[in-house]
PDB file of C-alpha atoms and ligand atoms in Angstrom:
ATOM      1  CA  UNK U   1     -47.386  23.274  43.199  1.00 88.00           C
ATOM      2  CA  UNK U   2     -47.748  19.670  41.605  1.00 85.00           C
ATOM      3  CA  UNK U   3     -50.425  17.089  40.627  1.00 93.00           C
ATOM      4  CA  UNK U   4     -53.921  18.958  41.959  1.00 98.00           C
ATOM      5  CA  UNK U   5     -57.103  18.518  40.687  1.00 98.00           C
ATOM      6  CA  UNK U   6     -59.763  21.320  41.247  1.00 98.00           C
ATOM      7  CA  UNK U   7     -63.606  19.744  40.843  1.00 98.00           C
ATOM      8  CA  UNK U   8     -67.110  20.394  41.972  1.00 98.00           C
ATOM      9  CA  UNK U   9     -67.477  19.868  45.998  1.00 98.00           C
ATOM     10  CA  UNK U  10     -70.027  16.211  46.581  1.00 98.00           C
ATOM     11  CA  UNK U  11     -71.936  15.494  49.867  1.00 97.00           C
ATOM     12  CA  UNK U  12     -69.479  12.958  50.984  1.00 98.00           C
ATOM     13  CA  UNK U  13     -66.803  15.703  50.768  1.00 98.00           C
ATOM     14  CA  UNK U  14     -68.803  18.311  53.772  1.00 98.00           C
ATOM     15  CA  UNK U  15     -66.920  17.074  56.723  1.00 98.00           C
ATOM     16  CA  UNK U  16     -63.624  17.178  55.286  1.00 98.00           C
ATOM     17  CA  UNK U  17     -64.199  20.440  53.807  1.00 98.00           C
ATOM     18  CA  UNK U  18     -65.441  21.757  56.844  1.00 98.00           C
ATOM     19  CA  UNK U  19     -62.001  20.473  58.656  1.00 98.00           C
ATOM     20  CA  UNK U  20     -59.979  22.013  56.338  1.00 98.00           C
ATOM     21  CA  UNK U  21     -61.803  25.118  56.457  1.00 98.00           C
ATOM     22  CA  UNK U  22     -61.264  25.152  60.466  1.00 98.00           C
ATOM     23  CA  UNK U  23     -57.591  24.780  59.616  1.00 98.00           C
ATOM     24  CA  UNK U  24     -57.257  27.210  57.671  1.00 98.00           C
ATOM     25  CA  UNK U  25     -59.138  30.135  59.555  1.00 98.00           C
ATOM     26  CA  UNK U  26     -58.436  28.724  63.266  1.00 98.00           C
ATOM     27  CA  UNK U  27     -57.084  31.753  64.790  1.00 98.00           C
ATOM     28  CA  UNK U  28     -56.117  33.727  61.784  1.00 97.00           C
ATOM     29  CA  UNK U  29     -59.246  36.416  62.065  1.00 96.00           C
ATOM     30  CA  UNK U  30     -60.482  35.398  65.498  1.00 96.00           C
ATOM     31  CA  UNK U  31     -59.514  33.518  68.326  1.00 97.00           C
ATOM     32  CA  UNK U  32     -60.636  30.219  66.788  1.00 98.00           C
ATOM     33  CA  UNK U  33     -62.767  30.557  64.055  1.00 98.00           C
ATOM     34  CA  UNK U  34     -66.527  30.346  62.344  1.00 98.00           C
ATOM     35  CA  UNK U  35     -66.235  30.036  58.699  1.00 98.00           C
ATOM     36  CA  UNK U  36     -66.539  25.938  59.041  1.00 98.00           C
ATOM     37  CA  UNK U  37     -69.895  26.425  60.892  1.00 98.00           C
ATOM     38  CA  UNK U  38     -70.442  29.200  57.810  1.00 98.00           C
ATOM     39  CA  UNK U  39     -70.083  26.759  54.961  1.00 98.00           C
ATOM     40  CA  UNK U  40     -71.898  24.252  56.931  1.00 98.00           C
ATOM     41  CA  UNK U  41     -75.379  26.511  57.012  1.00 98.00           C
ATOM     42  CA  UNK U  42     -74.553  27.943  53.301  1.00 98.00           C
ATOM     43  CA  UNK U  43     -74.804  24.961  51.305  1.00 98.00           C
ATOM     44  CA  UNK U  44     -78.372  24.713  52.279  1.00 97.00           C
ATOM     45  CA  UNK U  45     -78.997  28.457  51.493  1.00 97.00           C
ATOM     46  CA  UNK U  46     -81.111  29.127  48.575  1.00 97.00           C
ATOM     47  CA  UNK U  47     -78.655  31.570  47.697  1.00 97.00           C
ATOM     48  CA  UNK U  48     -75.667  29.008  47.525  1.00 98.00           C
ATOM     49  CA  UNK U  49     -74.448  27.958  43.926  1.00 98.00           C
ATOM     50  CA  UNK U  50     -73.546  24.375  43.850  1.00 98.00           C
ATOM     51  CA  UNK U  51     -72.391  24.586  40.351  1.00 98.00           C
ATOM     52  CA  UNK U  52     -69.614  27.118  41.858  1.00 98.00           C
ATOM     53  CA  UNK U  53     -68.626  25.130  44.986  1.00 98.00           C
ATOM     54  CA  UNK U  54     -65.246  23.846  44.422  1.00 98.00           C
ATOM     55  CA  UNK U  55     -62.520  21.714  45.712  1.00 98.00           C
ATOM     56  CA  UNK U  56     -58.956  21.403  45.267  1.00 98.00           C
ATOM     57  CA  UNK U  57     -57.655  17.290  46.054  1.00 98.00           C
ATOM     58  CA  UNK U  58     -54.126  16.137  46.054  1.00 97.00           C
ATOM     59  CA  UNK U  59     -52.837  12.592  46.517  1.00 96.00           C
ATOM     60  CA  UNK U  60     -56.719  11.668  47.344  1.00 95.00           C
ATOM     61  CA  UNK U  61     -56.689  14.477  49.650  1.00 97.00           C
ATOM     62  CA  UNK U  62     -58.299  18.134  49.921  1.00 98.00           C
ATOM     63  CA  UNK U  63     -56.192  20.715  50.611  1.00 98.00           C
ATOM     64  CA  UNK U  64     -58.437  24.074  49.289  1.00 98.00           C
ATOM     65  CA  UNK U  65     -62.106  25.282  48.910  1.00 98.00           C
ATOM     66  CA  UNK U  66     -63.659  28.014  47.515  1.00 98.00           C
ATOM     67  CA  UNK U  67     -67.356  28.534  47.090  1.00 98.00           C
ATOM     68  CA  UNK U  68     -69.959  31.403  45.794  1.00 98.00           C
ATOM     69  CA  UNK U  69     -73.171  32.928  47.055  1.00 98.00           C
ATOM     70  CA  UNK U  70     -75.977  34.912  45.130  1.00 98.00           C
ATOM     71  CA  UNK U  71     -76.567  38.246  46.207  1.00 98.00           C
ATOM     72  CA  UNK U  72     -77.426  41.960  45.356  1.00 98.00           C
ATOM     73  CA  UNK U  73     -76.373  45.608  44.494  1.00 98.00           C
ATOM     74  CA  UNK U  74     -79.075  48.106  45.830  1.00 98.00           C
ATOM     75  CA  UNK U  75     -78.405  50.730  42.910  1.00 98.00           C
ATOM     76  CA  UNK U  76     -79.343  54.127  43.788  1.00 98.00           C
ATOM     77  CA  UNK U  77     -81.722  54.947  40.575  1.00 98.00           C
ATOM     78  CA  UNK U  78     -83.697  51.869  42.031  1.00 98.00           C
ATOM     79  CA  UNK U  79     -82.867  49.004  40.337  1.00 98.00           C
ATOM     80  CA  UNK U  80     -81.394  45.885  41.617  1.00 98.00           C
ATOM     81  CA  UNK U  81     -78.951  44.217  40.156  1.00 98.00           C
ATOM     82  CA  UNK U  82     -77.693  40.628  40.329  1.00 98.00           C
ATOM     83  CA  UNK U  83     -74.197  39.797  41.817  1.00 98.00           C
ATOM     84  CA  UNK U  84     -71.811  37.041  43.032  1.00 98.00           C
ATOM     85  CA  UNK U  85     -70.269  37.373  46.450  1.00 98.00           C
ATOM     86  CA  UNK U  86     -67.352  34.602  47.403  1.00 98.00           C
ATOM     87  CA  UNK U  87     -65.793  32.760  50.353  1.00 95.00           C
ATOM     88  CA  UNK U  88     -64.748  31.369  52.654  1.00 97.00           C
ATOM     89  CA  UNK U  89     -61.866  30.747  50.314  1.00 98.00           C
ATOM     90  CA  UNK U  90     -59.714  28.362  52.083  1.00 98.00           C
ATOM     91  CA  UNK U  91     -55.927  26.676  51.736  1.00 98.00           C
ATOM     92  CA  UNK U  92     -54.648  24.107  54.171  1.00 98.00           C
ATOM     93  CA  UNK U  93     -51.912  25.695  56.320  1.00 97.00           C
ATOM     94  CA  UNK U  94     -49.164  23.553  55.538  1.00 97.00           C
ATOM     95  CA  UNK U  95     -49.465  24.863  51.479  1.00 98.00           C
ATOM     96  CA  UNK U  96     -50.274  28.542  52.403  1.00 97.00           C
ATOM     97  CA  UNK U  97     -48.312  30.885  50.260  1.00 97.00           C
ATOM     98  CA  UNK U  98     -47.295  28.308  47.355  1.00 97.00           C
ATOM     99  CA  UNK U  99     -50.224  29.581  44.448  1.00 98.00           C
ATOM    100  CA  UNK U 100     -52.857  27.230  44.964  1.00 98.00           C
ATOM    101  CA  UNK U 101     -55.173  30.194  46.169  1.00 98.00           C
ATOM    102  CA  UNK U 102     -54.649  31.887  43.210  1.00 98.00           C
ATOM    103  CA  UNK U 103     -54.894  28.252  41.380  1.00 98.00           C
ATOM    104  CA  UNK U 104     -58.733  27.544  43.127  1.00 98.00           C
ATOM    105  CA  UNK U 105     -59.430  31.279  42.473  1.00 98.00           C
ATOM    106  CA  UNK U 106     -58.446  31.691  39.221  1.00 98.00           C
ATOM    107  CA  UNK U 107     -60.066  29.251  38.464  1.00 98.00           C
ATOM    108  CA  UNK U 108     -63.355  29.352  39.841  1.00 98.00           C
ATOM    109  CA  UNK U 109     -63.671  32.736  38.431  1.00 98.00           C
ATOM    110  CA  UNK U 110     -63.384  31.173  34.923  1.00 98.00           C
ATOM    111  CA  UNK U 111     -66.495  29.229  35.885  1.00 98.00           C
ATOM    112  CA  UNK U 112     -68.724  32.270  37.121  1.00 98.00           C
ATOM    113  CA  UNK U 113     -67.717  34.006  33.927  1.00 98.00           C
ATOM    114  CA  UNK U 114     -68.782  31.065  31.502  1.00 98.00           C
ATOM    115  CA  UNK U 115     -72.080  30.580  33.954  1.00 98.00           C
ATOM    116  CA  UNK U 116     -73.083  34.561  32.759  1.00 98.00           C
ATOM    117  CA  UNK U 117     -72.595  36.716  35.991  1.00 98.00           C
ATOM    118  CA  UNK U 118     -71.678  39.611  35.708  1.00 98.00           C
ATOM    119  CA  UNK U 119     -69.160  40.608  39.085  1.00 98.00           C
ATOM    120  CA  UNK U 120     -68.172  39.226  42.418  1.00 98.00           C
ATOM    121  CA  UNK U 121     -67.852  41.527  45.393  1.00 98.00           C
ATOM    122  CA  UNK U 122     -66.745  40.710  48.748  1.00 98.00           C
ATOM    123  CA  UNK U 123     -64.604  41.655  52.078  1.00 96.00           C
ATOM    124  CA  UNK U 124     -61.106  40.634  51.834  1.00 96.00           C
ATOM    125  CA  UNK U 125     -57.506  41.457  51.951  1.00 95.00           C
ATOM    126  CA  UNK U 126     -56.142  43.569  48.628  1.00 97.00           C
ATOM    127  CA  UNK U 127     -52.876  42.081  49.035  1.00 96.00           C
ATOM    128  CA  UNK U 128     -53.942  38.536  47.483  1.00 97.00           C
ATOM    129  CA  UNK U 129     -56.729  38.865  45.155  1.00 98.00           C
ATOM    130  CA  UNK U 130     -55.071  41.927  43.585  1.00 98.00           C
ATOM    131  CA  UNK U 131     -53.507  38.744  41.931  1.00 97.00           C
ATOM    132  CA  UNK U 132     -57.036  37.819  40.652  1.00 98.00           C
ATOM    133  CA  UNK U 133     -58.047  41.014  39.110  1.00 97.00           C
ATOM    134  CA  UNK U 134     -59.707  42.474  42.278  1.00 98.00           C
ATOM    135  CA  UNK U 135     -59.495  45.653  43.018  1.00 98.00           C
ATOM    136  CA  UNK U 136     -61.747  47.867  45.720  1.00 98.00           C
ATOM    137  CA  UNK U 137     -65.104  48.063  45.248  1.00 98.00           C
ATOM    138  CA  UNK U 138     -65.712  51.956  45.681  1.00 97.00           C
ATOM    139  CA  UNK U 139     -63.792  52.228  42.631  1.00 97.00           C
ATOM    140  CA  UNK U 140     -66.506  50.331  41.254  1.00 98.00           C
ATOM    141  CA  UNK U 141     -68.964  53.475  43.199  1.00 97.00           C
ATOM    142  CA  UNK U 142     -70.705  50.500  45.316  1.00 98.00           C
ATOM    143  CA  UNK U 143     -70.755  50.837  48.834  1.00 97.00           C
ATOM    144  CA  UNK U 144     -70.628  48.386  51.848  1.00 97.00           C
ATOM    145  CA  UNK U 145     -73.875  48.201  53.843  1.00 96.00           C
ATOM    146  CA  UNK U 146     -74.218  49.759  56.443  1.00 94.00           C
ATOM    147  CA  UNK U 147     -70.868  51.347  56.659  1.00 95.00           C
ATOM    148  CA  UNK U 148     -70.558  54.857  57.878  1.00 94.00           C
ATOM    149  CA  UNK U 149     -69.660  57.266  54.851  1.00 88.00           C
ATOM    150  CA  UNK U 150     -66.115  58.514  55.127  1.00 90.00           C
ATOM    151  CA  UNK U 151     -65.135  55.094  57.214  1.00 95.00           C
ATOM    152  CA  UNK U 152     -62.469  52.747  55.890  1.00 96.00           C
ATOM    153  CA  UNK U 153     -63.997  50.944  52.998  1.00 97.00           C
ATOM    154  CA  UNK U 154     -60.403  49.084  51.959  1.00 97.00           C
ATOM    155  CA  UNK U 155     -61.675  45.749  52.895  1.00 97.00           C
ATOM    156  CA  UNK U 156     -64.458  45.746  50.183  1.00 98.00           C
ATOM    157  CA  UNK U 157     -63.457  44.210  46.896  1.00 98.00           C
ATOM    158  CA  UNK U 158     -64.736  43.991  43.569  1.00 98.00           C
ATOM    159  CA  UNK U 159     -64.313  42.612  40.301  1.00 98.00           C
ATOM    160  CA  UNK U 160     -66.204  42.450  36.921  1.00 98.00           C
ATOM    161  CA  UNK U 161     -66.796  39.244  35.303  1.00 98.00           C
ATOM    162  CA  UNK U 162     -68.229  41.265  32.511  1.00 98.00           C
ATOM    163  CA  UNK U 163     -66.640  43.928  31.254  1.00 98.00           C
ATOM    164  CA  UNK U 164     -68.636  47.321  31.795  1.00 98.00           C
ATOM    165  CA  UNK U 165     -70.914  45.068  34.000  1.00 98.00           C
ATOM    166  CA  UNK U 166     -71.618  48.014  36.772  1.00 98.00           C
ATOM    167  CA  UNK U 167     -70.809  51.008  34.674  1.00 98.00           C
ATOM    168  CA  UNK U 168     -73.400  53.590  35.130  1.00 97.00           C
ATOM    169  CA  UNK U 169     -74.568  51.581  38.514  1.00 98.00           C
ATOM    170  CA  UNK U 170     -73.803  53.138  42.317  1.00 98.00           C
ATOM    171  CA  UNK U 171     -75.202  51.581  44.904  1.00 98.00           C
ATOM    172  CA  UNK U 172     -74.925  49.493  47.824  1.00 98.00           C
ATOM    173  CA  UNK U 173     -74.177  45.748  48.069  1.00 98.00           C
ATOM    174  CA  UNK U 174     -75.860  43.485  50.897  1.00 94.00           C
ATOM    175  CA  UNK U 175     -74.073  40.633  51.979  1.00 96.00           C
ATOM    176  CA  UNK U 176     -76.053  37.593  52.601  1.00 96.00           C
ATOM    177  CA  UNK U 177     -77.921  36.790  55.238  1.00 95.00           C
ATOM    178  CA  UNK U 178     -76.425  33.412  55.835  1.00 95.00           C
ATOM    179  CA  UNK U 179     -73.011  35.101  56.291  1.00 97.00           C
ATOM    180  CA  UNK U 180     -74.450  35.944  59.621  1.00 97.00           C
ATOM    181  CA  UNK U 181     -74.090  33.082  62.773  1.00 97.00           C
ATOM    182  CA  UNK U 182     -74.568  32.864  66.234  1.00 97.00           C
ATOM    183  CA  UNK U 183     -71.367  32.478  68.251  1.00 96.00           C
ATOM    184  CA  UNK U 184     -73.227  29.856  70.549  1.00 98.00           C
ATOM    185  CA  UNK U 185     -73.876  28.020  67.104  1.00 98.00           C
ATOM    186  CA  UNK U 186     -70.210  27.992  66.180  1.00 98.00           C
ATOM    187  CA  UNK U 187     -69.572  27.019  69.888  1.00 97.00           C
ATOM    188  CA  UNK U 188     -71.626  23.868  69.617  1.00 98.00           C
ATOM    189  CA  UNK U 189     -71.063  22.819  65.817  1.00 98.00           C
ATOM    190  CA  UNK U 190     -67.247  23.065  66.676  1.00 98.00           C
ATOM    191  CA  UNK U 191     -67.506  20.200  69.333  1.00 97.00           C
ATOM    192  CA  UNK U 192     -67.942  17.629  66.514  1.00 97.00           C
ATOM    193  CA  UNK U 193     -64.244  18.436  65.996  1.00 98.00           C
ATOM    194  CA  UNK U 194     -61.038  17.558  67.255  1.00 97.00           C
ATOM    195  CA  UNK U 195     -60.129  19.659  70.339  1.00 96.00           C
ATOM    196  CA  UNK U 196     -57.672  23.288  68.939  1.00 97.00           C
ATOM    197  CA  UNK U 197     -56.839  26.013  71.405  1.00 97.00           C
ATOM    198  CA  UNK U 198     -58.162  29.421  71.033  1.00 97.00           C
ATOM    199  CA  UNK U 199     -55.377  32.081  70.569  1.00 98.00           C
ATOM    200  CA  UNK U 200     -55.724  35.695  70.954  1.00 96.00           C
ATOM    201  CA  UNK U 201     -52.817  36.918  68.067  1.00 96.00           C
ATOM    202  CA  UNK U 202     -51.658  40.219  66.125  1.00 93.00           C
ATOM    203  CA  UNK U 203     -53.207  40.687  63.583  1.00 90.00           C
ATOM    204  CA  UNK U 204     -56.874  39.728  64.619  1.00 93.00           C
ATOM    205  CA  UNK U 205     -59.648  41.662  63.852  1.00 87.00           C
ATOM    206  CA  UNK U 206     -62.336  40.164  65.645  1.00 85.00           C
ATOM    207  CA  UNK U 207     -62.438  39.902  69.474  1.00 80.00           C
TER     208      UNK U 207
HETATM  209  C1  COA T   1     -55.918  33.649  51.704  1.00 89.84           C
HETATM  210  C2  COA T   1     -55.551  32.291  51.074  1.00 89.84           C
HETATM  211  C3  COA T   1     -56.811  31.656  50.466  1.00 89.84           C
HETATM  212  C4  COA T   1     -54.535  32.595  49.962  1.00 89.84           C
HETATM  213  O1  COA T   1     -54.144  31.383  49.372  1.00 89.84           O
HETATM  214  P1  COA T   1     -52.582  31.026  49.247  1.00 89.84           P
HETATM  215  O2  COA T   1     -52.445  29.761  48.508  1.00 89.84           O
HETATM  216  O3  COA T   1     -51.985  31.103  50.614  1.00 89.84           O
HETATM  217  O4  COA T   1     -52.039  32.279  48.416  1.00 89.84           O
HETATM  218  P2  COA T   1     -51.164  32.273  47.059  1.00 89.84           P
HETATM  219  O5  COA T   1     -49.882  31.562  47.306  1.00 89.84           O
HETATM  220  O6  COA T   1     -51.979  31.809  45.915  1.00 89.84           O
HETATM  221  O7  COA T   1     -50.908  33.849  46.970  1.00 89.84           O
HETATM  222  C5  COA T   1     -50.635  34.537  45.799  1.00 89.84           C
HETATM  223  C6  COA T   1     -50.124  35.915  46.181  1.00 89.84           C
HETATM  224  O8  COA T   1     -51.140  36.631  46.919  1.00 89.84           O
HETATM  225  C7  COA T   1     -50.500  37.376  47.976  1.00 89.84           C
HETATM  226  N1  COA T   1     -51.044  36.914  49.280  1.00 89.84           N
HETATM  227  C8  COA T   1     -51.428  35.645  49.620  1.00 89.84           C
HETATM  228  N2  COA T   1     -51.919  35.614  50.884  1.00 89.84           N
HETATM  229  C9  COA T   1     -51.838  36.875  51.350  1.00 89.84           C
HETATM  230  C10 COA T   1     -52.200  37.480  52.572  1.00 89.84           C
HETATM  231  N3  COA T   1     -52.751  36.791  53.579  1.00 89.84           N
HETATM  232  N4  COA T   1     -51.958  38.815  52.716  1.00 89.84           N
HETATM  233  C11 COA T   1     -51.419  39.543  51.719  1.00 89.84           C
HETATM  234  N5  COA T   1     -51.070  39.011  50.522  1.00 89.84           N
HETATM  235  C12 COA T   1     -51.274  37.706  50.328  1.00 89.84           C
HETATM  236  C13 COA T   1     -49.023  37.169  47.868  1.00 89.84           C
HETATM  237  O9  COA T   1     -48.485  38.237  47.085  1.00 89.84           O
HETATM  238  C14 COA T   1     -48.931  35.874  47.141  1.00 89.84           C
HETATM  239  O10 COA T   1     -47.753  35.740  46.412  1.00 89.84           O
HETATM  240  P3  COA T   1     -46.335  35.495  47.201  1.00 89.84           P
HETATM  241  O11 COA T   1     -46.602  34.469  48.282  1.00 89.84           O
HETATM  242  O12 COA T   1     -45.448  35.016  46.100  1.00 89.84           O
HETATM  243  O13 COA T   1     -45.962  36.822  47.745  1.00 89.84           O
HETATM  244  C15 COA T   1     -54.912  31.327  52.110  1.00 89.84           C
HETATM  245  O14 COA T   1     -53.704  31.852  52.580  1.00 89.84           O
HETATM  246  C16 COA T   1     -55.809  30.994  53.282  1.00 89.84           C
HETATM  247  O15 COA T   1     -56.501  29.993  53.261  1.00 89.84           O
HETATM  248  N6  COA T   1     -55.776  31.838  54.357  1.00 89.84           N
HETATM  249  C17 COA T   1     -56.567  31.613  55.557  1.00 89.84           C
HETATM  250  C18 COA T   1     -58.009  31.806  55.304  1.00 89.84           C
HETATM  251  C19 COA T   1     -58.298  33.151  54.669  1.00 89.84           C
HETATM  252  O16 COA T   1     -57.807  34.182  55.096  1.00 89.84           O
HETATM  253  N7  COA T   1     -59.144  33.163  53.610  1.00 89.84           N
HETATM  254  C20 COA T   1     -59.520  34.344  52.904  1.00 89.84           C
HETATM  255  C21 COA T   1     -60.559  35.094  53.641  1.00 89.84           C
HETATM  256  S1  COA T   1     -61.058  36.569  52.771  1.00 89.84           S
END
């Protein structure tokens, strides 16, 4: 890891970052992928945090992302209380597996802390943001929407930003809405980009 800078994302930045994001996801979850048309329809969410919407630039180019999203617990004695949610958190393929994730991350956690929230929950792999103080989110007592009871909850993570934050809170988080696109949406937005074959690979967990 050498010479990086890690700043706020600016307009003239979106189609890069939206490149890099399709490199980095482009058959990794999916055939192909729909996290650039994601970020693309997020930033103009009311939800969307643009003082949390970072990018990581080396030699004058960006090679990482991360961004954050308002959103919800549900708690079960009725009360609803105010959380982060995070992603797509993206590297550059070439400098996967080197720390800069855990760079961007780290540090963009730093930033949600000094802006006053309180946790961050999301879906994502243990294996890396175990390194960031994650850890899973029913630990936490706060269940996935609408995920059966008893199913697999393994992929939801959680992590205060303030100590205690959700003690004495159960509930259930809702991710939001803008999460949520139309596969003939990605379809289209992805013809603005260069041409990339779909592969069907281990590992996958979307059709
Ligand atoms: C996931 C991602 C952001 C991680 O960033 P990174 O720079 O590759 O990861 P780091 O080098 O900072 O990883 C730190 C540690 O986390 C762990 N880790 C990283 N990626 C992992 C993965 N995919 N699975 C399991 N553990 C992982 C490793 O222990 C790693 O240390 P090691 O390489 O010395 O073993 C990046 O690989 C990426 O962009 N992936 C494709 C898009 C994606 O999956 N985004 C996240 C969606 S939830």
């Amino acid at each position: 890891m050498s010479n990086y800078i890690i700043r706020l994302e600016e307009k003239k930045d979106y189609r890069e970052v939206e490149n890099l994001v399709r490199e980095s996801f482009w058959n990794v979850y999916r055939p192909g992928c729909s996290e650039h048309y994601v970020i693309h329809v997020l930033r103009d969410d009311p939800a969307f945090i643009p003082e949390l919407d970072f990018v990581m630039e080396q030699d004058g180019k960006l090679i990482g992302q991360n961004m954050f999203m308002k959103t919800v617990i549900e708690a079960d004695d009725g009360r609803t209380i105010d959380v982060l949610t995070m992603g797509p958190i993206g590297i550059t393929p070439e400098l996967k597996r080197k720390g800069y994730g855990k760079a961007i991350l780290d540090y963009s956690l730093e930033k949600a802390t000094e802006m006053g929230f309180g946790a961050v929950l999301f879906e994502g792999n243990i294996g890396f943001y175990s390194h960031c103080g994650f850890d899973y989110a029913s630990k936490f007592g706060i269940r996935y929407h609408d995920l059966p009871e008893g199913e697999d909850a393994s992929f939801f993570l959680c992590r205060e930003l303030i100590q205690g934050y959700l003690d004495g809170i159960t509930g259930v988080y809702q991710t939001p809405k803008g999460y949520y696109v139309e596969d003939s949406d990605v379809e289209e937005f992805d013809k603005a980009f260069p041409p990339k074959e779909k592969l069907k690979l281990p590992g996958q967990i979307f059709d």
